[in-house]
Short mmCIF file of C-alpha atoms in Angstrom, two decimals:
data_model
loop_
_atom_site.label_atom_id
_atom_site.label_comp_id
_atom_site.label_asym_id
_atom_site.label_seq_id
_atom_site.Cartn_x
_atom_site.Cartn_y
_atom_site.Cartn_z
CA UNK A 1 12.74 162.41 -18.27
CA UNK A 2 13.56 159.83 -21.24
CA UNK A 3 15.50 157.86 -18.68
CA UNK A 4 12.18 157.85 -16.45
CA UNK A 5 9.63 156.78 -18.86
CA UNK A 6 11.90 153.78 -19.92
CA UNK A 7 12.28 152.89 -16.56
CA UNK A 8 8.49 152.80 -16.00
CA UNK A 9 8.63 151.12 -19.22
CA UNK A 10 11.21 148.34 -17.81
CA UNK A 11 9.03 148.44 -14.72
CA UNK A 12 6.25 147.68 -16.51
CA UNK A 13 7.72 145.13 -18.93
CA UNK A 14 8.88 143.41 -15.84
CA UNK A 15 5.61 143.12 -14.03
CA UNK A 16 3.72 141.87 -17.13
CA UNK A 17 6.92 139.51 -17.78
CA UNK A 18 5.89 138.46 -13.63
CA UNK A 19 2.32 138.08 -13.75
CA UNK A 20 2.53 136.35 -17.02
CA UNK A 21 5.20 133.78 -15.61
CA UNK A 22 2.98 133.30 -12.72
CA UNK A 23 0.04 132.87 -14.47
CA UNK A 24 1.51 129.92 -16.05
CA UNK A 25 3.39 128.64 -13.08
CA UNK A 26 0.32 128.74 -11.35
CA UNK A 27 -1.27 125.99 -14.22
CA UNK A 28 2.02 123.94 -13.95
CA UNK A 29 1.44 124.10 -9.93
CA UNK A 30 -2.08 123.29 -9.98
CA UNK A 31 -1.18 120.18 -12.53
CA UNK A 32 1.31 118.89 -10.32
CA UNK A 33 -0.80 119.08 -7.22
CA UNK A 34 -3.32 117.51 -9.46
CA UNK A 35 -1.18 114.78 -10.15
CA UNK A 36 0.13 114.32 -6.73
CA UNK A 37 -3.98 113.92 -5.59
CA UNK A 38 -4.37 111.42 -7.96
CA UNK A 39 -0.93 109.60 -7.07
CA UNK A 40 -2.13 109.25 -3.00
CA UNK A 41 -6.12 108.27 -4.18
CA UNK A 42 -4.37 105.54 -6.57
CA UNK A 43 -1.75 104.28 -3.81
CA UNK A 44 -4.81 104.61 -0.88
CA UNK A 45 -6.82 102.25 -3.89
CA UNK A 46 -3.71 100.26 -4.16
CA UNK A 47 -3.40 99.29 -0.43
CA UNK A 48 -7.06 98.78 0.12
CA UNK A 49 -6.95 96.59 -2.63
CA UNK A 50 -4.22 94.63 -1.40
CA UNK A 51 -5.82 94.26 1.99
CA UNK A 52 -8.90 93.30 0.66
CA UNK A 53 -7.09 91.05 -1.35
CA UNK A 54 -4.98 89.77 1.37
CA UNK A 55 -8.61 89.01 3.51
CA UNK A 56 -10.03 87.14 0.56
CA UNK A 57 -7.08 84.70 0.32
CA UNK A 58 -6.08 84.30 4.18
CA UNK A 59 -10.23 83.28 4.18
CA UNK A 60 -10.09 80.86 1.46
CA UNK A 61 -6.44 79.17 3.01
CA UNK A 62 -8.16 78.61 5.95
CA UNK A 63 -11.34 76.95 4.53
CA UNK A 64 -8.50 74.94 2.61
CA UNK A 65 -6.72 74.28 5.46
CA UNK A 66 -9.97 72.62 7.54
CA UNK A 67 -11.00 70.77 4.20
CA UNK A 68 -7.93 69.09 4.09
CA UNK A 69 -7.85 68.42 7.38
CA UNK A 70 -11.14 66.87 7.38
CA UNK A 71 -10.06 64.43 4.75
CA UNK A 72 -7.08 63.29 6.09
CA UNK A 73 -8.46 62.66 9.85
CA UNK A 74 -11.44 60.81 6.96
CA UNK A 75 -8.70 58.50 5.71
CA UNK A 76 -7.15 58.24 8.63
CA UNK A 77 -10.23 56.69 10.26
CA UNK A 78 -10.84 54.39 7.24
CA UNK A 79 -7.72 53.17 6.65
CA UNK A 80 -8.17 52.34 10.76
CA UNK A 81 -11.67 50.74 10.10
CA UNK A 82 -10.00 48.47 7.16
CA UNK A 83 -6.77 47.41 9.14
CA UNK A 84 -9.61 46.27 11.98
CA UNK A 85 -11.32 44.40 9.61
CA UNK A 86 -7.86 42.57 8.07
CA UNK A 87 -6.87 41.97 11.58
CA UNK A 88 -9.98 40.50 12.41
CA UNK A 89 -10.61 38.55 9.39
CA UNK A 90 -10.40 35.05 9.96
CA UNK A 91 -12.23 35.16 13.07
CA UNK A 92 -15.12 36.94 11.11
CA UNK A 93 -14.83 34.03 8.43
CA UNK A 94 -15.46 31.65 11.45
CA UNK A 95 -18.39 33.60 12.88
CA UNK A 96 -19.98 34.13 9.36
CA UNK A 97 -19.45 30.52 8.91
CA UNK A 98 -21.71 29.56 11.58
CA UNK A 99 -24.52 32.08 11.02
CA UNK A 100 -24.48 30.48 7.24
CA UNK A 101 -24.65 26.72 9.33
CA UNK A 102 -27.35 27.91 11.45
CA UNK A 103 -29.09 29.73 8.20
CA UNK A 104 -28.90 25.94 6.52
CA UNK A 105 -30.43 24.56 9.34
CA UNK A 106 -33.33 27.38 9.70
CA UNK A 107 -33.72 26.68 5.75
CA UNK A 108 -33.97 23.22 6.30
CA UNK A 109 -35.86 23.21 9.16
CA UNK A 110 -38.91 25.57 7.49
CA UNK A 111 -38.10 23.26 4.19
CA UNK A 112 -39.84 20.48 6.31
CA UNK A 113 -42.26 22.51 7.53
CA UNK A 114 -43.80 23.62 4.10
CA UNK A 115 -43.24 20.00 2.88
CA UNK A 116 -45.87 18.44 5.72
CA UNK A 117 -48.03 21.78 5.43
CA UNK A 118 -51.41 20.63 6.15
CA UNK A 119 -53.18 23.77 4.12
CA UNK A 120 -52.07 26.03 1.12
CA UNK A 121 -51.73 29.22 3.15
CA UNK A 122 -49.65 27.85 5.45
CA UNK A 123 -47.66 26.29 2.77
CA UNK A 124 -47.25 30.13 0.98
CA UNK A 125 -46.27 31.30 4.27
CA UNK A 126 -43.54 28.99 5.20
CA UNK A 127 -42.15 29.46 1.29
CA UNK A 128 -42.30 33.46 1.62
CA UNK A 129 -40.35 32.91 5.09
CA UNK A 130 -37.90 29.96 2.97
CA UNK A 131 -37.15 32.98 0.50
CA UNK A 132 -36.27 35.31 3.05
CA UNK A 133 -33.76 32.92 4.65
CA UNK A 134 -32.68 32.24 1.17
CA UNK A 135 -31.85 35.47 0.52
CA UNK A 136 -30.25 36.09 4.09
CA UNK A 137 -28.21 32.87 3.39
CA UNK A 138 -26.97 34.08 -0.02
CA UNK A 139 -25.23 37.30 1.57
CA UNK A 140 -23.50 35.47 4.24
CA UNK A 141 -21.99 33.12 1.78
CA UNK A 142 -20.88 35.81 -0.74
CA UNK A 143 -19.92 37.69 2.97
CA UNK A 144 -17.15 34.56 3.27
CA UNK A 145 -16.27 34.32 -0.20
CA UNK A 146 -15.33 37.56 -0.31
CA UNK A 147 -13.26 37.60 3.22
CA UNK A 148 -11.83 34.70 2.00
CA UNK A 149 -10.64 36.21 -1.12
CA UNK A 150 -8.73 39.11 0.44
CA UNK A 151 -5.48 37.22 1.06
CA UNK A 152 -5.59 35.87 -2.55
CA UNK A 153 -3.23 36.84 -4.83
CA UNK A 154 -5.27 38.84 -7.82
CA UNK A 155 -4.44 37.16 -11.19
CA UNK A 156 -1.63 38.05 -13.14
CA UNK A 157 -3.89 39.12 -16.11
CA UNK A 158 -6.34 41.30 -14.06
CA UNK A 159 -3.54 42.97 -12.31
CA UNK A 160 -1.67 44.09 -15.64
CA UNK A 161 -4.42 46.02 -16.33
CA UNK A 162 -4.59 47.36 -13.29
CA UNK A 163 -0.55 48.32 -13.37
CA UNK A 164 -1.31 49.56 -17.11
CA UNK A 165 -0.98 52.94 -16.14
CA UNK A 166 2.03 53.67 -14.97
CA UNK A 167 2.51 56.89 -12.23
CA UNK U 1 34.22 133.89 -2.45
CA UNK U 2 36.89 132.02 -4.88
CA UNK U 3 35.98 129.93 -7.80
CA UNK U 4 36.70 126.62 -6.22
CA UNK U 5 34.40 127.91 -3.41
CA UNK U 6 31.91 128.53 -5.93
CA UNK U 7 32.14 124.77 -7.37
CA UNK U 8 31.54 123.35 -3.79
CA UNK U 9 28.71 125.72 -3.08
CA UNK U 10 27.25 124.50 -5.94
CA UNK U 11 26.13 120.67 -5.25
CA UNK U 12 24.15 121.68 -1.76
CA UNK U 13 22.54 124.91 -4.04
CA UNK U 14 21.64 122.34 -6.41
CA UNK U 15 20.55 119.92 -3.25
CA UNK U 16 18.40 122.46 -1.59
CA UNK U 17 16.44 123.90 -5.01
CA UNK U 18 15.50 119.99 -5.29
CA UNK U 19 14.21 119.81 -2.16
CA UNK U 20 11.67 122.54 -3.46
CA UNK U 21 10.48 120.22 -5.71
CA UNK U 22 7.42 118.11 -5.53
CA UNK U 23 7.47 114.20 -6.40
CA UNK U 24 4.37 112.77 -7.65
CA UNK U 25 4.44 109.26 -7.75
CA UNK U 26 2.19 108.89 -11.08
CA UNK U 27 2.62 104.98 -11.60
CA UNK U 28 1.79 103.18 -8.07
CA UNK U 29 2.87 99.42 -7.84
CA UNK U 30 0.67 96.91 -9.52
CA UNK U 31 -1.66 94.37 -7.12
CA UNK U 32 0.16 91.06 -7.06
CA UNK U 33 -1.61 87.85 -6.18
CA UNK U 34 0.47 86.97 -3.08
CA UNK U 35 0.04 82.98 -3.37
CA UNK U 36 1.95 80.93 -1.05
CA UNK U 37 4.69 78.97 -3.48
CA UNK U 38 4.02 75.59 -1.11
CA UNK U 39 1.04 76.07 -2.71
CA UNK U 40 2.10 76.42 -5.82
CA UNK U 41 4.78 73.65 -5.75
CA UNK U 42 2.91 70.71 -4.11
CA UNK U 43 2.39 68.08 -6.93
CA UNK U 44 -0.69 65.23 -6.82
CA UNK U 45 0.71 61.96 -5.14
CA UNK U 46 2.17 59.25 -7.77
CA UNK U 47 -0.53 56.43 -7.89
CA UNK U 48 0.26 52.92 -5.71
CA UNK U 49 2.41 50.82 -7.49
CA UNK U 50 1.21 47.18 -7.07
CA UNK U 51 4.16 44.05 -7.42
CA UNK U 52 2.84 41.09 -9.50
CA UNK U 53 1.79 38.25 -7.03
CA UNK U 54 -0.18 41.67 -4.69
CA UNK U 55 -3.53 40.07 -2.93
CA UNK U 56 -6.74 41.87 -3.03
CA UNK U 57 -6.52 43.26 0.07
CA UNK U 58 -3.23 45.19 -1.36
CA UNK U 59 -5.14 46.35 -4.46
CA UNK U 60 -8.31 47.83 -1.98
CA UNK U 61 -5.80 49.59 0.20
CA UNK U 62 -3.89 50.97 -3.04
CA UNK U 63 -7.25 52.18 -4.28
CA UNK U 64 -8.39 53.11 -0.82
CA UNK U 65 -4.79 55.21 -1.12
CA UNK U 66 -5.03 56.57 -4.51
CA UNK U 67 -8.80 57.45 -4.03
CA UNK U 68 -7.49 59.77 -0.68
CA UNK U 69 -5.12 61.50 -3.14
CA UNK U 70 -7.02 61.72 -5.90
CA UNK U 71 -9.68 63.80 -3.69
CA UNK U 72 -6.45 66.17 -2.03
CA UNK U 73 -5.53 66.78 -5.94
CA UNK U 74 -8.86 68.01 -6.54
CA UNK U 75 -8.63 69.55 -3.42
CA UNK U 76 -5.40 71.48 -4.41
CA UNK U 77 -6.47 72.00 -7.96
CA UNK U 78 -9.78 73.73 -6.97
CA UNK U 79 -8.00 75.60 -4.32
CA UNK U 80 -5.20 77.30 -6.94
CA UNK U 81 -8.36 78.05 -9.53
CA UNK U 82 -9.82 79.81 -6.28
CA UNK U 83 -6.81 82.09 -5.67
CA UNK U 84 -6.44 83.00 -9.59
CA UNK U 85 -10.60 83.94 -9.61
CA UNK U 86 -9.93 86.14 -6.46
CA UNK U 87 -6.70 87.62 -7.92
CA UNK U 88 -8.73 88.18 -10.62
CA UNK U 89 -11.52 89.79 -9.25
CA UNK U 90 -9.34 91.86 -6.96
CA UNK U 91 -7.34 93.30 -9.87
CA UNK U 92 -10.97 94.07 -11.82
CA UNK U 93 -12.03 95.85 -9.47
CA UNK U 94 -8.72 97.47 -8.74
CA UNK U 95 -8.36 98.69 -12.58
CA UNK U 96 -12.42 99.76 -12.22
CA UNK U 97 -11.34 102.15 -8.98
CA UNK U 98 -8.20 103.61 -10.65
CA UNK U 99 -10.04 104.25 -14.07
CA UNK U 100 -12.87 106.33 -11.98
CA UNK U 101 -10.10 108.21 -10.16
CA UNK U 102 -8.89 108.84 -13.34
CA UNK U 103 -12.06 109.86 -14.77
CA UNK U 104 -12.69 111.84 -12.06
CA UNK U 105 -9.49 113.59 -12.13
CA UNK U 106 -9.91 114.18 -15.63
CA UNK U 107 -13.24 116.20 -15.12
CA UNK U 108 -13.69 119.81 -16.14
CA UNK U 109 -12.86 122.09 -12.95
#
């Protein structure tokens, strides 16, 4: 009968030693699985992130991409433009020489106009039209001195400065 | 069952109780900022270098050069400052997600 009772006793002992065990095991389970949640939520975060991320730069590369684009076919077509314009230089120097002759001769012509002018009006007309072909003249000439500058050496001086900074 | 039977039985008894187990991966990689490195390598072009005795139609096609690269620098530079403010903002908002998941697994049951 002794033998019994401490065998419900072990019984017992054993059961409450289970359930116990369990009970905790159950906490360490439930943390675990807690964890492991929060693990796949963070790596799911981590990979839209990265695709998002991924978008946003593959977007901005291509907006790059055209930008540059852009400017180089830009340079491309002005470096074009100014080669034209060297090529055709002295040609243009010619040309603009005789639209500045013709100009001298327009100025001179109007010049004798205003000068034999039989009334003041006409007189202020013939000077506001002088002006104008004054003014027209002027460009051309500064037109040619510039062309003719452009296969001119630049002066030593101003070119120093220029060659100051050094790449 | 002898005792060196014993010692071999013991690795794939060891094997199989870790399978039981569970792996949690607590600390997922970090978000990189996946810039290309030609990117990150290409340099500004050198300016024109000019020989004494250059005309001025060598200086305006020097400038006309150096005022091309001067704009792809910028070009370049602004680009990079772009990919750092996206990294940036991608990483912000990254941490902001991962500290509400954390909250949120933090809360009371």
């Amino acid at each position: 009968m002794q033998n019994l009772i401490y065998l419900i006793i072990m019984v017992l002992a054993g059961g409450a030693g289970w359930y116990g065990g369990s009970w905790k095991g159950r906490d360490a389970v439930q943390a675990v699985a807690k964890y492991q949640k929060l693990g796949e939520e963070a790596q799911a975060a981590l990979q839209q992130a990265k695709g998002q991320l991924q978008k946003d730069l593959a977007d901005k590369d291509a907006k790059f991409d055209a930008e540059i684009k852009k400017l180089n076919e830009s340079h491309t077509q002005q470096i074009q433009s100014f080669d034209a314009k060297i090529a055709g230089n002295t040609k243009e120097i010619a040309r603009l020489t005789q639209v500045s002759a013709a100009g001298q001769s327009r100025i001179a012509g109007l010049v004798k106009q205003r000068d034999a002018a039989a009334t003041p009006e006409e007189k202020k007309k013939l000077d506001t039209q002088i002006q104008a072909e004054v003014v027209a003249q002027k460009a051309v000439e500064v037109e040619i001195d510039g062309r003719k500058c452009l296969p001119v050496p630049v002066p030593l001086a101003v070119l120093a400065d220029w060659q100051a900074v050094k790449p | 069952m002898t005792r060196t039977h014993r010692l071999f039985l013991l690795p794939a008894v060891l094997a199989l109780l870790g399978g039981c187990g569970t792996t949690v991966k607590l600390l997922p990689e970090s978000l990189d900022c996946p810039v290309l490195p030609e990117r990150l390598d290409t340099a500004c072009a050198a300016p024109q270098v000019l020989a004494d005795g250059a005309s001025f139609e060598q200086l305006i096609r020097a400038s006309i050069q150096d005022r091309q690269a001067l704009q792809v620098c910028e070009k370049r530079r602004a680009d990079l400052a772009a990919s750092v403010r996206i990294c940036n903002k991608a990483v912000a908002e990254h941490l902001t997600k991962l500290r509400e998941l954390n909250q949120a697994s933090q809360a009371p049951r």
